[in-house]
């Protein structure tokens, strides 16, 4: 089998049970011609006029039978299993929605599990091959721990979940029991089902407190073609999500409920992550998802049966279940055929395969062995799966060699599990070391003893090797962690020394801006001072009247330049003017205005010049103490021109004075005064117009 396969969804609405109100809250509608999909219709809990419709190809209403579900959706998968592929069927739904009924059923209404077993045996018989073997394993996940249901509940240890070299997840030490008939299976299954954690809640008198997974494995060996196929079917009865308000759980049940809800929530997260194409799928967040890894986005074919409880009471849960189903519908698997080439392969390094330590057969299957009480612990050295009762007599000729443990979706440890292609069997290695002729001369008992010894030595060696590897790995991890901690400390230290980016960055940026601004201002002041001192030296030698005139001349020149748009030159000239008339407020304002315009690249349009007064009052204005000042009302152009004229005359030739380059005429000044009024946009609020 190749390509991708989407998980198939079947939805089943259970009938009303005793004392339950069936208010027709959830309905199933079918296409009129019966060809298209069917719909599960659920009213929106917040607005009953709105109905959510979920389409599924397989919808089973309250009258549906166990047989219908099996024939329509499950039986076709038996062929898939016999083609060497792993199939996973899981029942999902809120507590008391009918998952266990669907999967297990009752004696009168057998569910998926017994029907699958029957079909598997039918298929086996149809194949007419004597080398088809079936085996079963059964486990539960209770409060996020795995337990073998084929061993005595009292002594059942927690089973570790591991991963092999090729990334397959398996439950280490899980028993796998060969079965020869449906009856044999039923005997084992009914015994094991009693071990399952079940408890009474308000919603279900016999509520599953764990997720149960039953695996049937079929191994088909074709010795003439020297290959074998291994197909598997995992039948999973999930515990139901629980609303503790409805279940009325006591503290023990609450703890179970929390574990159930958590694992189901992780299941939802895994499906969500797969739908999103996330780079990390949180399989490891719960044992359930870890074990179902192969079924969700892995290499198996999947069928999800969504069980729904009728009635408004379960409406929200039903919606949750259906949403989960819709998301799961898009999960793609890549089923693979588990085929093994049995031809002799070149010998690999023995340590390349590290199967989990073998485990004894479960108590329920060892009626002949005297095992009882808590001291009965699995012997790690040799796996001895009890012979199948029906084959007990025929097993004389079969090798009693311990078999390599199995690895798969549920990592079934199984006596007859095929080893990976290219890996020699343990017996062949033993034969190699002792010489095949030597083996031939030994009695069966001796062979068994030698095998047992060899196995013990080998297992001990592998355990030691594994311990060593684990120790090294731990050391490496510790080293890495230490390094990381050191690096982190260094980083934090550095960060402490630096100012924290988040909080102080804006402040620092502001400081830097201020700093730059101050520096620029300082440079400007220095520049100004340098220029100013020259002008001041000159101003010092002039009479007050001449200073004023000179200042005025500079102002006029500056104005002419500002008119032309030479703002920088205008600014220099205004500053020079300032050296001669330092107290002129309007001049100061003008300097600030033009400075701002230069800095911001803004255009500057001076305010219109006031018409020239015919005659100036000599007295000017006097302040409160009688001192003559240039008032704010006084225009800069009101300053006397004589000084500038004198200066121009004095520097008539060869002078580099910029004043000389601009032939200042009265008409220019006049022209300036006729400039239409416009205001420059300026952030500095001016007290009066210049
Ligand atoms: N299709 C059905 N026909 C008749 N009775 C049903 C059907 N489905 C469920 N029931 C009955 O409903 C009750 C609850 O069903 P069941 O125990 O299978 O629910 P569940 O989903 O497995 O619950 P939990 O998650 O609590 O284990 C049982 O009494 C069961 O017999």
XYZ file of C-alpha atoms and ligand atoms in Angstrom:
721
model
C 0.000 0.000 0.000
C 1.319 3.403 -0.818
C 0.135 6.991 -0.870
C -1.871 8.792 1.736
C -5.018 7.785 3.513
C -7.367 10.067 5.383
C -8.889 8.857 8.613
C -12.483 7.812 7.981
C -15.171 9.160 10.296
C -18.364 7.425 11.311
C -20.847 9.112 13.637
C -23.272 7.164 15.763
C -26.118 8.576 17.796
C -27.138 6.274 20.601
C -30.777 5.793 21.612
C -32.219 7.336 24.724
C -31.494 5.307 27.813
C -33.618 4.808 30.901
C -34.569 7.999 32.805
C -33.092 10.129 30.072
C -35.073 12.910 28.421
C -34.871 12.710 24.678
C -35.788 16.175 23.509
C -34.660 15.510 19.948
C -31.791 17.919 20.491
C -29.627 16.143 17.940
C -30.942 14.888 14.637
C -29.600 12.950 11.692
C -30.814 13.769 8.193
C -30.033 11.837 5.055
C -29.936 12.890 1.430
C -33.213 12.227 -0.287
C -31.704 9.856 -2.820
C -29.583 8.313 -0.122
C -26.481 8.739 -2.295
C -24.865 11.777 -0.746
C -23.588 12.297 2.767
C -25.770 12.292 5.833
C -25.855 15.170 8.283
C -25.724 15.441 12.016
C -27.782 18.495 12.944
C -27.171 20.235 16.254
C -28.844 23.511 17.276
C -26.485 26.259 18.359
C -26.656 26.346 22.185
C -26.565 30.174 22.078
C -29.159 30.576 19.350
C -31.499 27.653 18.874
C -32.746 29.044 15.573
C -29.340 28.374 14.131
C -28.542 24.736 13.342
C -25.045 23.412 12.780
C -24.884 20.661 10.152
C -21.973 18.233 10.039
C -21.716 16.030 6.953
C -20.306 12.502 7.247
C -20.374 9.621 4.828
C -21.276 7.239 7.652
C -23.999 8.408 10.022
C -25.761 5.917 12.227
C -28.972 6.966 13.884
C -30.591 5.678 17.036
C -32.040 2.630 15.322
C -28.770 1.484 13.836
C -27.498 -1.939 14.804
C -24.086 -3.229 15.781
C -24.102 -5.351 12.684
C -24.715 -2.414 10.337
C -21.727 -0.532 11.664
C -19.514 -3.560 11.470
C -20.534 -4.575 7.963
C -20.418 -1.115 6.503
C -17.329 0.393 8.049
C -15.288 -2.274 9.815
C -15.395 -5.454 7.770
C -13.686 -3.865 4.731
C -10.712 -3.162 6.981
C -10.110 -6.858 7.693
C -8.709 -7.270 4.182
C -6.437 -4.310 4.830
C -5.083 -5.997 7.953
C -4.466 -9.185 5.995
C -2.505 -7.209 3.443
C 0.064 -6.477 6.137
C -1.084 -3.016 7.161
C -1.877 -1.661 10.601
C -5.443 -0.474 11.117
C -6.621 1.577 14.071
C -10.280 1.992 15.001
C -11.073 4.256 17.878
C -14.314 5.209 19.551
C -14.508 8.807 20.701
C -17.225 10.713 22.525
C -18.446 12.186 25.754
C -18.988 9.867 28.714
C -22.032 7.596 28.313
C -22.301 8.261 24.590
C -21.987 4.562 23.768
C -18.291 3.976 23.021
C -17.986 0.781 25.025
C -21.295 -0.402 23.676
C -20.049 0.134 20.132
C -16.619 -1.397 20.646
C -17.371 -4.181 23.044
C -21.141 -4.502 23.069
C -22.972 -7.089 25.065
C -23.504 -10.795 24.701
C -26.794 -10.112 22.964
C -25.397 -7.268 20.881
C -21.727 -7.939 20.293
C -19.758 -4.906 19.250
C -16.816 -4.230 16.954
C -14.217 -6.176 18.953
C -15.808 -9.637 18.986
C -16.952 -9.193 15.412
C -13.459 -8.264 14.272
C -12.030 -11.330 15.968
C -14.589 -13.520 14.302
C -13.891 -11.983 10.915
C -10.148 -12.368 11.434
C -10.575 -16.070 12.059
C -12.904 -16.396 9.080
C -10.293 -14.781 6.890
C -7.622 -16.997 8.299
C -9.669 -20.054 7.441
C -10.308 -18.723 3.962
C -6.598 -18.331 3.352
C -6.119 -22.038 3.838
C -2.636 -21.468 5.076
C -1.358 -23.233 8.123
C 1.246 -20.563 8.804
C -1.128 -17.760 9.703
C -0.921 -16.888 13.368
C -3.067 -14.587 15.421
C -2.161 -13.032 18.730
C -3.825 -10.599 21.066
C -2.612 -7.984 23.475
C -4.693 -5.718 25.637
C -3.728 -2.711 27.671
C -5.207 0.339 29.332
C -3.980 3.842 29.975
C -5.110 4.790 33.436
C -4.120 8.205 34.796
C -1.545 8.517 32.067
C 0.151 5.198 32.845
C 0.066 2.036 30.739
C -0.979 -1.274 32.297
C -1.148 -4.713 30.770
C -4.706 -6.024 31.028
C -3.567 -9.566 30.373
C -1.771 -9.760 33.700
C -3.148 -9.760 37.191
C -4.319 -6.247 38.038
C -2.826 -6.342 41.521
C 0.673 -6.968 40.300
C 0.546 -5.308 36.915
C 3.469 -2.891 36.706
C 3.384 0.428 34.904
C 4.693 -0.180 31.425
C 7.158 2.233 29.884
C 6.557 3.705 26.460
C 9.643 3.656 24.288
C 10.737 4.420 20.794
C 12.991 2.298 18.630
C 15.751 3.388 16.268
C 13.353 4.029 13.415
C 10.999 6.141 15.511
C 8.325 3.514 16.135
C 6.685 3.889 19.514
C 6.026 0.779 21.553
C 4.887 -0.206 25.004
C 7.734 -2.179 26.470
C 6.966 -5.498 28.132
C 3.384 -5.693 26.926
C 2.204 -9.289 26.630
C 1.061 -10.765 23.384
C -0.878 -13.986 23.540
C -1.364 -16.318 20.590
C -5.012 -17.228 19.999
C -6.304 -20.142 17.970
C -10.057 -19.614 18.039
C -12.789 -17.122 18.765
C -13.672 -19.010 21.930
C -10.138 -18.797 23.157
C -10.134 -15.103 22.509
C -13.419 -14.604 24.332
C -12.101 -16.466 27.358
C -9.018 -14.257 27.489
C -10.884 -11.080 26.673
C -13.657 -11.451 29.205
C -11.107 -12.250 31.891
C -9.004 -9.226 30.910
C -11.978 -6.864 30.645
C -12.652 -7.426 34.329
C -9.258 -5.885 34.976
C -10.177 -2.668 33.258
C -10.702 0.405 35.422
C -14.403 1.055 35.508
C -16.423 3.129 37.945
C -19.911 4.472 38.456
C -20.762 8.090 37.751
C -24.057 9.928 37.597
C -24.015 9.548 33.844
C -22.848 5.982 33.506
C -23.112 3.168 35.994
C -20.170 1.500 34.397
C -18.053 4.318 33.108
C -14.623 3.579 31.648
C -11.996 5.299 33.739
C -9.237 4.473 31.280
C -8.501 4.262 27.578
C -8.439 0.610 26.513
C -6.545 -0.705 23.512
C -6.906 -4.177 22.181
C -4.571 -5.312 19.433
C -4.942 -8.298 17.180
C -1.896 -9.180 15.200
C -1.803 -11.556 12.290
C 1.456 -12.939 10.968
C 1.429 -14.674 7.626
C 4.529 -16.571 6.745
C 5.145 -17.798 3.263
C 8.155 -20.036 3.648
C 8.462 -20.803 -0.062
C 8.689 -17.100 -0.913
C 10.765 -16.538 2.212
C 8.755 -13.562 3.344
C 6.225 -12.792 5.993
C 3.545 -10.160 6.399
C 2.348 -8.728 9.674
C -0.990 -6.980 9.848
C -2.475 -5.460 12.956
C -5.750 -4.028 14.069
C -5.876 -1.773 17.109
C -9.295 -1.370 18.662
C -9.377 1.580 20.991
C -12.177 2.380 23.406
C -11.316 5.840 24.648
C -12.541 7.070 27.993
C -15.146 9.775 27.537
C -14.542 13.425 28.155
C -16.342 14.416 31.316
C -18.162 17.414 32.603
C -17.719 17.051 36.354
C -20.846 19.064 37.018
C -22.857 16.346 35.312
C -20.906 13.318 36.488
C -20.994 14.305 40.175
C -17.527 12.872 40.588
C -15.958 12.342 44.002
C -12.270 13.281 44.511
C -11.011 9.914 43.197
C -13.190 10.120 40.148
C -12.173 13.768 39.729
C -8.496 12.795 39.553
C -9.322 10.150 36.962
C -11.469 12.613 35.136
C -8.683 15.201 35.056
C -6.321 12.639 33.515
C -8.955 11.590 30.973
C -9.778 15.163 30.006
C -6.130 16.105 29.778
C -5.235 13.232 27.480
C -8.261 13.954 25.278
C -7.312 17.571 25.141
C -3.808 16.607 23.980
C -5.436 14.336 21.409
C -7.304 17.400 20.139
C -4.082 19.401 20.088
C -2.319 16.676 18.099
C -5.095 16.595 15.515
C -5.079 20.382 15.373
C -1.312 20.515 14.921
C -1.509 17.900 12.154
C -4.172 19.936 10.395
C -2.063 23.043 10.662
C 0.956 21.224 9.273
C 2.833 22.244 12.421
C 6.503 21.380 12.618
C 6.075 20.004 16.122
C 3.207 17.662 16.905
C 2.693 17.346 20.683
C 2.503 13.534 20.725
C 4.707 13.419 23.786
C 2.322 15.434 25.912
C 0.348 12.344 26.879
C 0.763 8.567 26.796
C -2.426 8.273 24.772
C -1.185 10.386 21.885
C 2.257 8.894 22.117
C 0.820 5.435 21.664
C -1.615 6.573 18.961
C 1.189 8.308 17.092
C 1.176 5.738 14.314
C -2.591 6.087 13.909
C -2.511 9.891 13.770
C -0.366 11.084 10.918
C 1.582 7.809 10.952
C 1.612 4.598 8.956
C -1.746 3.044 9.725
C -5.251 3.167 8.278
C -7.715 4.827 10.627
C -11.412 4.801 11.419
C -12.813 7.139 14.050
C -16.249 6.291 15.411
C -17.783 9.341 17.015
C -20.362 8.383 19.575
C -23.027 10.925 20.345
C -25.484 11.070 23.206
C -28.946 12.417 22.365
C -30.587 15.325 24.098
C -29.923 18.926 24.867
C -28.006 18.044 28.008
C -25.143 16.827 25.852
C -25.444 19.472 23.155
C -22.171 21.241 23.862
C -20.315 17.919 24.227
C -21.808 16.756 20.959
C -20.591 19.891 19.253
C -17.116 19.348 20.710
C -17.080 15.757 19.502
C -18.231 16.736 16.030
C -15.653 19.505 15.813
C -12.989 17.003 16.750
C -14.321 14.644 14.077
C -14.269 17.329 11.419
C -10.667 18.139 12.212
C -9.649 14.485 12.327
C -11.190 13.987 8.874
C -8.284 15.891 7.391
C -5.520 13.983 9.108
C -3.501 12.084 6.549
C -1.689 8.837 7.216
C 0.794 6.998 5.042
C 0.005 3.346 5.494
C 2.839 0.910 4.881
C 2.924 -2.831 4.412
C 4.846 -4.606 7.133
C 6.677 -7.166 5.106
C 9.728 -9.086 6.128
C 12.272 -10.724 3.942
C 13.247 -13.969 5.596
C 16.178 -14.828 3.380
C 19.499 -14.988 5.211
C 20.886 -11.505 5.582
C 24.411 -10.331 6.248
C 24.990 -10.229 9.949
C 24.559 -6.747 11.400
C 26.049 -5.540 14.597
C 24.072 -7.282 17.269
C 23.675 -4.150 19.320
C 21.778 -2.565 16.441
C 18.632 -4.243 17.677
C 17.733 -3.549 21.202
C 14.380 -5.141 21.823
C 12.820 -4.516 25.174
C 13.611 -7.188 27.749
C 11.270 -10.147 27.320
C 8.427 -10.669 29.703
C 6.736 -13.825 30.972
C 3.371 -14.827 29.700
C 0.468 -13.277 31.541
C -0.991 -15.041 34.522
C -4.286 -15.659 32.816
C -2.501 -17.670 30.210
C -0.237 -19.708 32.440
C -2.602 -22.123 34.064
C 0.072 -24.781 34.214
C 2.737 -22.676 35.813
C 2.685 -22.311 39.569
C 2.529 -18.582 39.813
C 0.723 -16.712 42.504
C 0.962 -13.762 44.809
C 2.743 -10.444 44.553
C 6.151 -12.061 44.280
C 5.320 -13.124 40.758
C 7.402 -10.740 38.809
C 8.304 -10.961 35.174
C 11.589 -12.671 34.663
C 13.578 -10.345 32.501
C 15.759 -13.053 31.088
C 13.569 -15.256 28.944
C 10.185 -14.779 27.377
C 8.097 -17.863 27.553
C 4.760 -17.367 25.994
C 2.521 -20.187 27.065
C 1.553 -22.553 24.289
C -1.890 -21.997 22.941
C -4.178 -24.483 24.610
C -5.548 -25.817 21.369
C -2.086 -26.292 19.963
C -0.509 -27.639 23.112
C -0.182 -31.132 21.740
C 1.039 -30.042 18.361
C 3.645 -27.719 19.765
C 6.135 -30.500 20.526
C 7.918 -30.041 17.254
C 7.890 -26.269 17.462
C 11.000 -24.525 18.523
C 10.895 -23.290 22.077
C 13.392 -20.646 21.316
C 12.528 -17.340 22.973
C 11.375 -14.876 20.360
C 12.392 -11.346 19.810
C 10.027 -8.791 21.237
C 7.735 -6.930 18.911
C 7.545 -3.276 18.086
C 4.619 -1.492 16.535
C 1.811 0.925 17.209
C 1.274 -0.597 20.572
C 4.703 -2.190 20.569
C 3.444 -5.674 21.132
C 6.065 -7.901 22.638
C 5.392 -11.156 21.057
C 7.095 -14.502 20.825
C 6.657 -15.004 17.147
C 7.059 -11.403 16.128
C 9.210 -11.204 12.980
C 12.522 -9.517 13.371
C 13.423 -6.622 11.169
C 14.672 -7.552 7.750
C 18.339 -8.366 7.722
C 18.478 -9.302 11.399
C 19.414 -12.895 12.142
C 17.376 -14.733 14.711
C 18.812 -15.358 18.110
C 18.906 -19.085 17.478
C 21.024 -18.639 14.399
C 23.556 -16.694 16.425
C 23.659 -19.348 19.077
C 24.037 -21.984 16.385
C 26.862 -19.994 14.902
C 28.739 -19.829 18.164
C 28.286 -23.443 19.088
C 28.497 -24.922 15.616
C 25.441 -26.434 14.013
C 26.773 -29.996 14.255
C 27.287 -29.565 17.989
C 23.700 -28.441 18.377
C 22.495 -31.511 16.606
C 24.082 -33.797 19.189
C 22.478 -32.133 22.167
C 19.244 -33.247 23.729
C 16.237 -30.945 23.643
C 16.690 -30.167 27.317
C 20.338 -29.267 26.815
C 19.519 -27.128 23.851
C 16.907 -25.339 25.914
C 19.333 -24.777 28.756
C 22.036 -23.515 26.458
C 19.601 -21.216 24.753
C 18.367 -19.952 28.092
C 21.920 -19.287 29.257
C 22.852 -17.604 26.007
C 19.759 -15.489 26.122
C 20.435 -14.518 29.712
C 23.995 -13.523 28.871
C 22.851 -11.602 25.839
C 20.069 -9.821 27.674
C 22.423 -8.917 30.505
C 24.942 -7.592 28.002
C 22.297 -5.520 26.234
C 20.943 -4.185 29.482
C 24.422 -3.161 30.506
C 24.997 -1.584 27.126
C 21.739 0.252 27.366
C 22.488 1.420 30.886
C 25.834 2.690 29.721
C 24.219 4.489 26.806
C 21.589 5.984 29.067
C 24.237 7.069 31.536
C 26.238 8.732 28.767
C 23.125 10.332 27.423
C 22.252 11.659 30.882
C 25.757 13.001 31.302
C 25.563 14.673 27.926
C 22.225 16.194 28.765
C 23.541 17.405 32.124
C 26.570 18.882 30.395
C 24.431 20.594 27.796
C 22.150 21.909 30.497
C 25.065 23.268 32.483
C 26.416 24.926 29.400
C 23.054 26.409 28.641
C 22.691 27.637 32.203
C 26.144 29.202 32.056
C 25.346 30.860 28.753
C 22.065 32.088 30.107
C 23.775 33.492 33.203
C 26.324 35.269 31.024
C 23.597 36.657 28.871
C 21.617 37.885 31.866
C 24.723 39.425 33.334
C 25.391 41.232 30.103
C 21.829 42.323 29.947
C 22.048 43.623 33.486
C 25.000 45.711 32.504
C 23.262 47.038 29.476
C 20.113 48.984 29.993
C 17.021 46.843 29.534
C 15.850 47.354 26.003
C 12.146 47.243 26.607
C 11.959 49.870 29.319
C 14.814 52.268 28.793
C 15.220 52.226 25.050
C 12.889 55.165 24.442
C 14.589 57.112 27.221
C 18.011 56.339 25.861
C 16.919 57.298 22.385
C 15.645 60.564 23.764
C 18.906 61.159 25.588
C 20.817 60.482 22.431
C 18.620 62.892 20.493
C 19.058 65.512 23.159
C 22.735 64.899 23.170
C 22.937 65.355 19.416
C 20.793 68.409 19.617
C 22.938 69.926 22.337
C 26.105 69.159 20.446
C 24.717 70.765 17.296
C 23.588 73.742 19.280
C 26.987 74.042 20.874
C 28.716 73.899 17.525
C 26.332 76.449 16.237
C 26.992 78.672 19.226
C 30.708 78.294 18.824
C 30.346 79.181 15.176
C 28.140 82.053 16.055
C 30.538 83.140 18.718
C 33.411 83.050 16.266
C 31.498 85.034 13.707
C 29.993 87.143 16.403
C 33.316 88.081 17.944
C 34.532 89.405 14.606
C 31.395 91.438 14.206
C 31.442 92.474 17.838
C 35.011 93.647 17.527
C 33.845 95.822 14.670
C 30.674 96.845 16.487
C 32.779 97.849 19.449
C 34.550 100.508 17.500
C 31.408 101.945 16.007
C 29.235 104.587 17.549
C 25.787 103.434 18.679
C 24.228 105.172 15.683
C 26.609 103.484 13.281
C 26.005 100.134 14.901
C 22.355 100.563 14.363
C 22.836 101.577 10.772
C 25.126 98.685 10.074
C 22.690 96.361 11.706
C 19.922 97.692 9.593
C 21.943 97.275 6.445
C 22.582 93.634 7.289
C 18.914 93.163 7.967
C 17.965 94.527 4.590
C 20.472 92.354 2.859
C 19.271 89.391 4.818
C 15.735 90.117 3.859
C 16.688 90.342 0.196
C 18.270 86.897 0.463
C 15.387 85.409 2.290
C 13.176 86.718 -0.490
C 15.302 84.910 -3.007
C 15.139 81.758 -0.925
C 18.825 81.849 0.139
C 17.828 81.187 3.696
C 21.240 80.134 4.937
C 22.846 83.354 3.644
C 19.934 85.343 5.033
C 20.417 83.668 8.375
C 24.127 84.540 8.458
C 23.294 88.118 7.630
C 20.601 88.353 10.274
C 23.072 86.987 12.797
C 25.584 89.587 11.777
C 22.918 92.228 12.181
C 22.337 90.840 15.648
C 25.941 91.624 16.555
C 25.268 95.277 15.916
C 21.825 95.481 17.465
C 21.839 92.710 20.063
C 18.779 93.998 21.883
C 16.383 93.935 18.984
C 13.719 91.433 20.013
C 12.137 91.136 16.607
C 15.474 90.485 15.050
C 16.057 87.688 17.505
C 12.703 86.202 16.635
C 13.489 86.462 12.939
C 16.750 84.594 13.501
C 14.887 81.850 15.341
C 12.283 81.649 12.585
C 14.821 81.330 9.826
C 16.932 78.901 11.836
C 13.875 76.691 12.151
C 13.056 77.026 8.454
C 16.651 76.111 7.495
C 16.712 73.191 9.857
C 13.416 71.786 8.649
C 13.874 72.645 4.982
C 10.751 74.769 5.106
C 10.138 77.748 2.896
C 10.195 81.047 4.610
C 8.163 84.022 3.566
C 8.728 87.132 5.574
C 5.816 89.214 6.665
C 5.110 92.297 4.538
C 7.181 95.251 5.240
C 5.387 98.141 6.796
C 5.196 101.231 4.606
C 8.120 103.425 5.344
C 7.352 106.311 7.627
C 7.868 109.651 6.076
C 9.757 110.921 9.037
C 11.169 109.141 11.932
C 10.965 110.445 15.403
C 14.452 110.932 16.653
C 13.428 110.260 20.158
C 12.198 106.735 19.591
C 10.551 105.182 22.501
C 11.624 105.258 26.015
C 11.108 102.609 28.566
C 9.823 102.985 32.021
C 13.181 104.193 33.303
C 13.582 106.533 30.404
C 16.144 104.461 28.502
C 15.824 104.436 24.720
C 15.310 100.941 23.299
C 14.369 99.381 20.006
C 10.849 98.402 20.705
C 9.105 95.302 19.457
C 7.055 97.517 17.181
C 10.078 98.934 15.533
C 10.781 97.339 12.215
C 14.257 96.060 11.488
C 14.167 98.095 8.284
C 13.694 101.141 10.420
C 17.328 100.978 11.330
C 19.475 103.701 9.738
C 21.193 102.890 6.466
C 24.144 105.200 6.885
C 26.412 102.706 8.531
C 26.034 100.162 5.865
C 26.630 102.697 3.167
C 29.749 103.757 4.910
C 30.868 100.230 5.194
C 30.192 99.551 1.549
C 32.151 102.615 0.572
C 34.979 101.698 2.890
C 35.322 98.261 1.363
C 34.750 99.257 -2.206
C 37.531 97.197 -3.714
C 38.947 93.760 -3.063
C 36.754 93.276 -0.107
C 35.340 89.828 0.538
C 32.622 91.286 2.636
C 29.383 89.750 1.400
C 27.722 93.064 1.799
C 29.599 94.223 -1.207
C 28.282 91.487 -3.377
C 24.738 92.658 -2.890
C 24.125 96.112 -4.188
C 21.706 97.275 -1.671
C 19.447 99.947 -3.013
C 16.612 101.708 -1.450
C 14.298 100.329 -4.159
C 15.216 96.802 -3.133
C 14.227 97.590 0.362
C 11.082 99.096 -0.999
C 10.412 96.010 -3.109
C 10.810 93.886 -0.040
C 8.221 95.876 1.736
C 5.741 95.155 -1.058
C 5.958 91.408 -0.715
C 2.464 89.987 -0.194
C 1.763 88.885 3.329
C 2.451 85.248 4.044
C 3.239 83.432 7.200
C 5.798 80.756 7.653
C 4.765 77.686 9.493
C 6.798 77.778 12.602
C 6.658 75.837 15.779
C 7.975 78.695 17.806
C 5.216 80.963 18.841
C 6.127 84.478 17.927
C 5.129 87.297 20.106
C 4.975 89.847 17.340
C 5.424 89.999 13.622
C 8.781 90.761 12.122
N -26.561 1.923 20.551
C -26.985 1.661 21.785
N -28.069 0.951 21.990
C -28.508 0.691 23.225
N -27.916 1.124 24.350
C -26.809 1.835 24.218
C -26.286 2.157 22.940
N -25.186 2.893 23.122
C -25.031 3.010 24.442
N -25.984 2.387 25.103
C -26.143 2.322 26.550
O -25.771 3.592 27.071
C -25.057 3.476 28.278
C -23.712 4.158 28.156
O -22.992 3.535 27.137
P -21.439 3.224 27.260
O -21.071 2.686 28.576
O -21.089 2.416 26.083
O -20.879 4.684 27.140
P -19.394 5.140 27.075
O -19.323 6.185 26.031
O -18.493 4.002 26.913
O -19.224 5.808 28.482
P -17.892 6.061 29.333
O -17.043 6.996 28.555
O -18.377 6.678 30.586
O -17.274 4.742 29.514
C -24.922 1.999 28.528
O -25.912 1.607 29.423
C -25.183 1.365 27.191
O -25.723 0.088 27.296
